Coordinates of N, CA, C and O in Angstrom, one line a residue:
M8 N -51.3 -59.8 -190.8 CA -52.0 -59.0 -189.8 C -53.3 -58.3 -190.4 O -54.3 -57.8 -189.7
S9 N -53.3 -57.9 -191.4 CA -53.8 -56.7 -192.0 C -55.6 -57.9 -192.1 O -56.3 -57.1 -192.1
F10 N -55.0 -59.3 -192.3 CA -56.6 -60.0 -192.5 C -57.5 -60.1 -191.6 O -58.5 -60.2 -191.3
E11 N -56.5 -60.3 -190.5 CA -57.0 -60.2 -189.2 C -57.6 -59.2 -188.3 O -59.0 -58.8 -188.1
S12 N -57.3 -57.9 -188.9 CA -57.7 -56.6 -188.5 C -58.8 -56.4 -189.2 O -60.0 -55.6 -188.8
G13 N -59.1 -56.6 -190.7 CA -60.4 -56.3 -191.2 C -61.2 -57.5 -190.8 O -62.5 -57.2 -191.0
L14 N -61.1 -58.7 -190.6 CA -62.1 -59.5 -189.9 C -62.7 -58.8 -188.5 O -63.9 -58.8 -188.4
N15 N -61.8 -58.1 -187.9 CA -61.9 -57.7 -186.4 C -63.0 -56.7 -186.8 O -64.1 -56.3 -186.3
R16 N -62.7 -55.9 -188.2 CA -63.5 -54.4 -188.3 C -65.0 -55.1 -188.7 O -65.9 -54.6 -188.8
A17 N -64.7 -56.2 -189.1 CA -65.9 -56.8 -189.8 C -67.3 -56.9 -188.9 O -68.3 -57.0 -189.0
N18 N -66.4 -57.9 -187.9 CA -67.1 -58.3 -186.7 C -67.6 -57.1 -185.9 O -69.1 -57.2 -185.5
I19 N -67.1 -56.1 -185.8 CA -67.8 -55.0 -185.3 C -68.6 -54.2 -185.7 O -69.3 -54.0 -184.9
F20 N -68.2 -54.3 -187.1 CA -69.2 -53.3 -187.8 C -70.7 -54.4 -188.4 O -71.9 -53.7 -187.7
T21 N -70.5 -55.7 -187.8 CA -71.8 -56.7 -188.2 C -72.4 -56.9 -186.6 O -73.6 -56.1 -186.7
S22 N -71.5 -56.6 -185.4 CA -71.9 -56.8 -184.4 C -73.1 -55.3 -183.8 O -73.9 -55.2 -183.5
L23 N -72.3 -54.1 -184.3 CA -72.9 -53.2 -184.5 C -74.2 -52.9 -185.1 O -75.6 -52.1 -184.7
L24 N -74.2 -53.2 -186.3 CA -75.1 -53.2 -186.9 C -76.5 -54.1 -186.5 O -77.8 -53.8 -186.7
L25 N -76.2 -55.4 -185.9 CA -77.2 -56.2 -185.7 C -77.8 -55.4 -183.9 O -79.0 -55.5 -183.9
V26 N -76.9 -54.3 -183.5 CA -77.6 -54.1 -182.4 C -78.4 -53.2 -182.6 O -79.7 -52.6 -182.1
I27 N -78.1 -52.3 -183.7 CA -78.6 -51.2 -184.5 C -80.2 -51.5 -184.7 O -81.1 -51.2 -184.7
L28 N -79.8 -52.7 -185.7 CA -81.3 -53.4 -186.0 C -82.2 -54.1 -184.9 O -83.7 -54.0 -185.2
L29 N -82.0 -54.3 -183.9 CA -82.5 -55.0 -182.8 C -83.1 -53.6 -182.2 O -84.6 -54.2 -181.9
G30 N -82.3 -52.7 -181.9 CA -83.4 -51.5 -181.0 C -84.3 -51.2 -181.9 O -85.4 -50.9 -181.5
G31 N -84.0 -51.4 -183.3 CA -85.1 -50.8 -184.2 C -86.4 -51.5 -184.1 O -88.0 -50.8 -184.1
N32 N -85.9 -52.9 -184.1 CA -87.2 -53.6 -184.0 C -87.8 -53.3 -182.6 O -89.4 -53.4 -182.7
L33 N -87.4 -53.4 -181.7 CA -87.6 -53.1 -180.2 C -88.6 -52.0 -180.3 O -89.9 -51.9 -179.6
Y34 N -87.9 -50.9 -181.0 CA -88.6 -49.5 -180.7 C -90.4 -49.5 -181.8 O -91.3 -49.0 -181.0
F35 N -89.9 -50.1 -182.7 CA -91.1 -50.4 -183.6 C -92.1 -51.3 -183.1 O -93.5 -51.2 -182.9
S36 N -91.9 -52.3 -182.0 CA -92.6 -53.1 -181.6 C -93.3 -52.6 -180.4 O -94.5 -52.7 -180.5
V37 N -92.6 -51.6 -179.4 CA -93.1 -51.0 -178.8 C -94.2 -50.0 -179.0 O -95.5 -49.9 -178.7
Q38 N -94.1 -49.3 -180.6 CA -94.9 -48.6 -181.0 C -96.3 -49.1 -181.7 O -97.4 -48.7 -181.9
Y39 N -95.7 -50.0 -182.0 CA -97.3 -51.1 -182.5 C -98.0 -51.6 -181.6 O -99.4 -51.2 -181.7
V40 N -97.7 -51.8 -180.5 CA -98.5 -52.1 -179.3 C -99.3 -51.1 -178.7 O -100.3 -51.3 -178.7
Q41 N -98.5 -50.1 -179.0 CA -99.3 -48.5 -178.1 C -100.3 -48.2 -179.3 O -101.5 -47.9 -178.7
N42 N -99.9 -48.4 -180.4 CA -101.1 -47.9 -181.3 C -102.5 -49.2 -181.1 O -103.4 -48.4 -181.3
L43 N -102.1 -50.2 -181.4 CA -103.2 -51.1 -180.9 C -104.1 -50.8 -179.4 O -105.0 -50.9 -179.5
K44 N -103.5 -50.4 -178.7 CA -104.1 -50.1 -177.0 C -104.7 -49.2 -177.6 O -106.1 -49.1 -177.0
Q45 N -104.4 -47.9 -178.6 CA -105.4 -46.9 -178.4 C -106.4 -46.7 -178.9 O -107.4 -46.5 -178.9
Q46 N -106.1 -47.7 -180.4 CA -107.4 -47.8 -181.1 C -108.1 -48.9 -180.7 O -109.6 -48.7 -180.5
N47 N -108.1 -50.1 -179.7 CA -108.7 -50.5 -178.8 C -110.0 -49.8 -177.8 O -111.0 -49.5 -177.6
A48 N -109.3 -48.7 -177.3 CA -109.6 -47.8 -176.1 C -110.5 -47.1 -177.1 O -111.3 -46.6 -176.7
D49 N -110.2 -46.4 -178.1 CA -110.9 -45.6 -179.1 C -112.2 -46.3 -179.7 O -113.5 -45.7 -179.7
T50 N -111.8 -47.2 -179.9 CA -113.5 -48.3 -180.1 C -114.3 -48.7 -178.9 O -115.5 -48.6 -179.6
E51 N -113.7 -49.0 -177.9 CA -114.6 -49.3 -177.1 C -115.1 -47.7 -176.6 O -116.5 -48.0 -176.1
Q52 N -114.7 -46.4 -176.9 CA -115.4 -45.2 -176.4 C -116.5 -45.0 -177.2 O -117.5 -44.6 -176.8
A53 N -116.1 -45.5 -178.6 CA -117.3 -45.1 -179.8 C -118.6 -46.1 -179.3 O -119.4 -45.9 -179.5
S54 N -118.1 -47.6 -179.1 CA -118.8 -48.4 -178.8 C -119.7 -48.2 -177.2 O -121.4 -47.9 -177.5
S55 N -119.0 -47.1 -176.1 CA -119.9 -47.1 -175.3 C -121.0 -45.7 -175.6 O -121.9 -45.7 -175.0
S56 N -120.4 -45.2 -176.3 CA -120.9 -43.9 -176.7 C -122.6 -44.2 -177.4 O -123.4 -43.5 -177.4
F57 N -122.3 -45.0 -178.3 CA -123.3 -45.5 -179.2 C -124.6 -46.4 -178.3 O -125.6 -46.0 -178.3
N58 N -123.8 -47.2 -177.6 CA -124.8 -47.7 -176.5 C -125.8 -47.0 -175.5 O -126.9 -46.8 -175.6
S59 N -125.0 -45.4 -175.1 CA -125.7 -44.9 -174.3 C -126.4 -44.1 -175.1 O -127.8 -43.7 -174.6
R60 N -126.3 -43.9 -176.6 CA -127.3 -43.1 -177.5 C -128.4 -43.8 -177.6 O -129.7 -43.3 -177.7
L61 N -128.2 -45.1 -177.6 CA -129.1 -45.7 -177.9 C -130.3 -46.0 -176.8 O -131.4 -46.3 -176.8
Q62 N -129.6 -46.1 -175.3 CA -130.5 -46.1 -174.3 C -131.1 -45.3 -174.2 O -132.7 -45.1 -174.1
V63 N -130.6 -43.7 -174.7 CA -131.5 -42.6 -174.4 C -132.5 -42.7 -175.4 O -133.8 -42.1 -175.1
A64 N -132.3 -42.8 -176.6 CA -133.4 -42.9 -177.7 C -134.5 -44.2 -177.5 O -135.7 -43.6 -177.8
Q65 N -133.9 -45.2 -176.4 CA -135.1 -46.1 -176.5 C -136.0 -45.5 -175.5 O -137.3 -45.9 -175.7
F66 N -135.3 -45.1 -174.2 CA -136.1 -44.0 -173.4 C -137.1 -43.5 -173.6 O -138.5 -43.0 -173.8
L67 N -136.6 -42.4 -174.5 CA -137.3 -41.4 -175.2 C -138.7 -42.0 -176.0 O -139.8 -41.4 -175.4
K68 N -138.5 -42.7 -176.8 CA -139.7 -43.5 -177.4 C -140.4 -43.9 -176.1 O -141.9 -44.1 -176.7
E69 N -140.0 -45.0 -175.6 CA -140.9 -45.5 -174.3 C -141.8 -44.3 -173.9 O -143.0 -44.6 -173.5
F70 N -140.9 -43.2 -173.2 CA -141.6 -42.3 -172.3 C -142.8 -41.6 -173.3 O -143.9 -41.3 -172.8
I71 N -142.4 -41.5 -175.1 CA -143.6 -40.9 -175.6 C -144.9 -42.0 -175.7 O -145.8 -41.3 -175.8
D72 N -144.4 -42.8 -175.7 CA -145.5 -44.0 -175.6 C -146.2 -44.1 -174.8 O -147.6 -44.5 -174.4
T73 N -145.6 -44.3 -173.4 CA -146.2 -44.6 -172.1 C -146.8 -43.5 -171.7 O -148.0 -43.3 -171.2
V74 N -146.1 -42.5 -171.7 CA -146.8 -41.1 -170.9 C -147.6 -40.3 -171.8 O -148.6 -39.7 -171.3
L75 N -146.7 -40.0 -172.8 CA -147.9 -38.8 -174.1 C -149.2 -39.2 -174.5 O -150.1 -38.8 -174.8
N76 N -148.9 -40.4 -175.0 CA -149.9 -41.2 -175.7 C -151.2 -42.0 -174.5 O -151.8 -42.6 -175.3
T77 N -151.2 -41.9 -173.4 CA -151.7 -42.3 -172.4 C -152.8 -41.4 -172.3 O -152.6 -40.1 -171.8
Q78 N -154.2 -41.6 -172.1 CA -155.2 -40.6 -171.8 C -155.4 -40.3 -170.5 O -155.8 -39.5 -169.8
G79 N -155.4 -41.5 -169.4 CA -155.3 -41.2 -168.0 C -154.0 -41.4 -167.6 O -153.1 -40.9 -167.8
T80 N -153.9 -42.1 -166.4 CA -153.0 -42.3 -165.3 C -152.0 -43.2 -166.0 O -152.4 -44.3 -166.4
V81 N -150.8 -43.0 -165.6 CA -149.9 -43.9 -165.9 C -149.6 -44.9 -165.2 O -149.7 -45.3 -164.0
S82 N -149.9 -46.3 -165.6 CA -149.8 -47.5 -164.4 C -148.5 -47.7 -163.3 O -147.6 -47.4 -164.2
F83 N -148.4 -48.3 -162.3 CA -147.7 -48.3 -161.5 C -146.2 -49.2 -161.9 O -145.5 -48.9 -161.9
D84 N -146.8 -50.3 -162.9 CA -145.9 -51.2 -163.7 C -145.0 -50.0 -164.8 O -143.7 -50.4 -164.7
N85 N -145.5 -49.5 -165.2 CA -145.0 -48.7 -166.3 C -144.1 -47.4 -165.6 O -143.0 -47.1 -166.4
R86 N -144.6 -47.0 -164.7 CA -143.6 -45.7 -164.0 C -142.4 -46.6 -163.3 O -141.4 -45.9 -163.9
V87 N -142.7 -47.9 -163.0 CA -141.2 -48.5 -162.2 C -140.3 -48.9 -163.5 O -139.2 -48.5 -163.5
K88 N -141.1 -49.5 -164.9 CA -140.2 -49.8 -165.7 C -139.4 -48.2 -166.5 O -138.1 -48.2 -166.5
L89 N -140.3 -47.0 -166.2 CA -139.7 -45.7 -167.2 C -138.5 -45.3 -165.8 O -137.6 -45.2 -166.2
E90 N -138.5 -45.5 -164.6 CA -137.9 -45.4 -163.6 C -136.4 -46.3 -163.4 O -135.5 -45.6 -163.2
N91 N -136.6 -47.5 -164.1 CA -135.4 -48.2 -164.1 C -134.9 -47.6 -165.6 O -133.5 -47.7 -165.1
D92 N -135.5 -47.6 -166.5 CA -134.6 -47.2 -167.4 C -133.9 -46.3 -167.5 O -132.9 -45.7 -167.9
V93 N -134.4 -45.0 -166.9 CA -133.6 -43.8 -166.7 C -132.8 -43.9 -165.7 O -131.8 -43.5 -165.9
L94 N -132.8 -44.5 -164.5 CA -131.5 -45.1 -163.8 C -130.5 -46.1 -164.5 O -129.5 -45.7 -164.6
Q95 N -131.0 -46.6 -165.9 CA -130.1 -47.0 -166.8 C -129.3 -46.7 -167.4 O -127.9 -46.8 -167.9
I96 N -129.8 -45.3 -167.9 CA -128.9 -44.1 -169.0 C -127.2 -44.1 -168.2 O -126.8 -43.7 -168.2
K97 N -127.9 -43.5 -166.7 CA -126.5 -43.4 -165.7 C -126.1 -41.8 -166.1 O -124.7 -41.6 -166.1
D98 N -127.1 -40.8 -166.4 CA -126.8 -39.8 -166.6 C -127.4 -38.5 -165.2 O -128.8 -38.9 -165.2
D99 N -126.7 -38.0 -164.8 CA -127.3 -37.1 -163.4 C -128.0 -36.1 -164.1 O -129.0 -36.0 -163.3
A100 N -128.0 -35.4 -165.0 CA -128.8 -34.6 -165.6 C -130.3 -35.2 -166.1 O -131.2 -34.7 -165.5
V101 N -130.3 -36.3 -166.5 CA -131.4 -37.2 -167.1 C -132.1 -37.2 -165.7 O -133.6 -36.9 -165.8
T102 N -131.4 -37.9 -165.0 CA -132.5 -38.8 -163.4 C -133.1 -37.4 -162.8 O -133.8 -37.3 -162.3
A103 N -132.0 -36.1 -162.5 CA -132.6 -35.2 -162.0 C -133.8 -34.2 -162.6 O -134.8 -34.0 -162.1
Q104 N -133.9 -34.5 -164.2 CA -135.1 -33.8 -164.4 C -135.8 -34.9 -164.4 O -137.3 -34.4 -164.6
W105 N -135.8 -36.3 -164.2 CA -136.9 -37.2 -164.3 C -137.7 -36.8 -163.4 O -138.7 -37.1 -162.8
K106 N -136.7 -36.5 -161.9 CA -137.2 -36.5 -160.5 C -138.2 -35.2 -160.7 O -139.2 -35.0 -159.5
T107 N -137.4 -34.1 -161.2 CA -138.4 -33.1 -160.8 C -140.0 -33.3 -162.0 O -140.6 -32.8 -161.3
F108 N -139.6 -34.1 -163.0 CA -140.9 -34.2 -163.7 C -141.8 -35.0 -162.6 O -142.9 -35.0 -162.9
V109 N -141.3 -36.2 -162.0 CA -141.9 -36.9 -161.6 C -142.9 -36.3 -160.1 O -143.9 -36.5 -159.8
G110 N -142.2 -35.5 -159.6 CA -142.4 -34.4 -158.2 C -143.5 -33.1 -159.0 O -143.6 -32.1 -158.1
S111 N -143.7 -33.1 -160.2 CA -144.8 -32.3 -160.6 C -145.5 -32.1 -159.8 O -146.6 -33.1 -159.5
K112 N -146.6 -30.7 -159.7 CA -147.5 -30.8 -158.7 C -148.8 -30.6 -159.5 O -149.8 -31.2 -158.8
N113 N -148.9 -30.2 -160.6 CA -150.0 -30.0 -161.1 C -149.8 -30.3 -163.0 O -148.4 -30.5 -163.0
N114 N -150.8 -30.4 -163.7 CA -150.6 -31.2 -165.1 C -149.8 -29.6 -165.9 O -149.0 -30.4 -167.0
K115 N -150.0 -28.7 -165.6 CA -149.3 -27.6 -166.5 C -148.0 -27.6 -166.4 O -147.2 -27.8 -166.7
E116 N -147.2 -27.9 -164.6 CA -145.9 -28.5 -164.3 C -145.5 -29.6 -164.9 O -144.3 -29.5 -165.4
A117 N -146.3 -30.5 -164.9 CA -145.8 -31.8 -165.6 C -145.5 -31.6 -167.0 O -144.8 -32.2 -167.4
Q118 N -146.1 -31.0 -167.7 CA -146.2 -30.7 -169.1 C -145.2 -29.8 -169.2 O -144.1 -30.7 -170.3
Q119 N -144.7 -28.8 -168.6 CA -143.4 -28.3 -168.7 C -142.4 -28.9 -168.8 O -140.6 -28.8 -169.1
N120 N -142.1 -30.0 -167.4 CA -141.1 -30.6 -167.0 C -140.8 -31.5 -168.1 O -140.0 -32.1 -168.3
A121 N -141.9 -32.2 -168.6 CA -142.0 -33.1 -170.0 C -141.1 -32.4 -170.9 O -140.3 -33.4 -171.5
V122 N -141.5 -31.4 -171.0 CA -140.7 -31.1 -172.2 C -139.3 -30.5 -172.1 O -138.4 -31.0 -172.6
K123 N -139.0 -30.7 -171.0 CA -137.1 -30.0 -170.9 C -136.6 -31.5 -170.5 O -136.0 -31.6 -170.7
L124 N -137.7 -32.2 -170.2 CA -137.0 -34.0 -169.9 C -136.8 -34.2 -171.4 O -135.6 -35.0 -171.8
M125 N -137.7 -34.3 -172.5 CA -137.9 -34.2 -174.1 C -136.6 -34.0 -174.8 O -135.9 -34.5 -175.5
A126 N -136.3 -32.5 -174.5 CA -135.4 -31.6 -175.1 C -133.9 -32.2 -174.2 O -132.9 -32.4 -175.2
L127 N -133.8 -32.6 -172.9 CA -132.4 -32.9 -172.8 C -132.0 -34.4 -173.1 O -131.0 -34.5 -173.5
L128 N -133.3 -35.4 -173.2 CA -132.7 -36.3 -173.8 C -132.5 -36.4 -175.4 O -131.7 -36.9 -175.5
A129 N -133.2 -35.3 -176.0 CA -132.6 -35.3 -177.6 C -131.7 -34.5 -177.5 O -130.6 -35.0 -178.4
D130 N -131.0 -33.7 -176.3 CA -129.6 -33.2 -176.7 C -128.7 -34.4 -176.2 O -127.6 -34.5 -176.8
K131 N -129.1 -35.4 -175.5 CA -128.2 -36.3 -175.3 C -127.8 -37.3 -176.5 O -126.9 -38.1 -176.5
M132 N -129.1 -37.5 -177.2 CA -128.6 -38.4 -178.6 C -127.8 -38.1 -179.6 O -127.4 -38.2 -180.5
L133 N -127.8 -36.3 -179.7 CA -126.6 -35.6 -180.6 C -125.4 -36.3 -180.2 O -124.6 -36.2 -179.0

């Protein structure tokens, strides 16, 4: 009888050890998957932030080249392109400042609004 009771104890111990190891594997598998998801989310957020900054930088350069370096008035095509580029940034503050700039009544007001727009764009790049 003692051999069978020892065998039963070994089976119980082995079964218990198997359940504990299986539970550990499941726990660590879930943790691994959650860490992968978090890492992917962080990577996407960093990529999105970089793309947004790049759009702002490209618009700022285009704004300077098109508006500030032009001696006369800005052509209709250039204004449409700038307007579309501002909308692609998808930032309410930038869009509002753009509309304020476009709605300027005179040259002095336009210059002040241009400075505000460029300062806002520079802040968005940081």
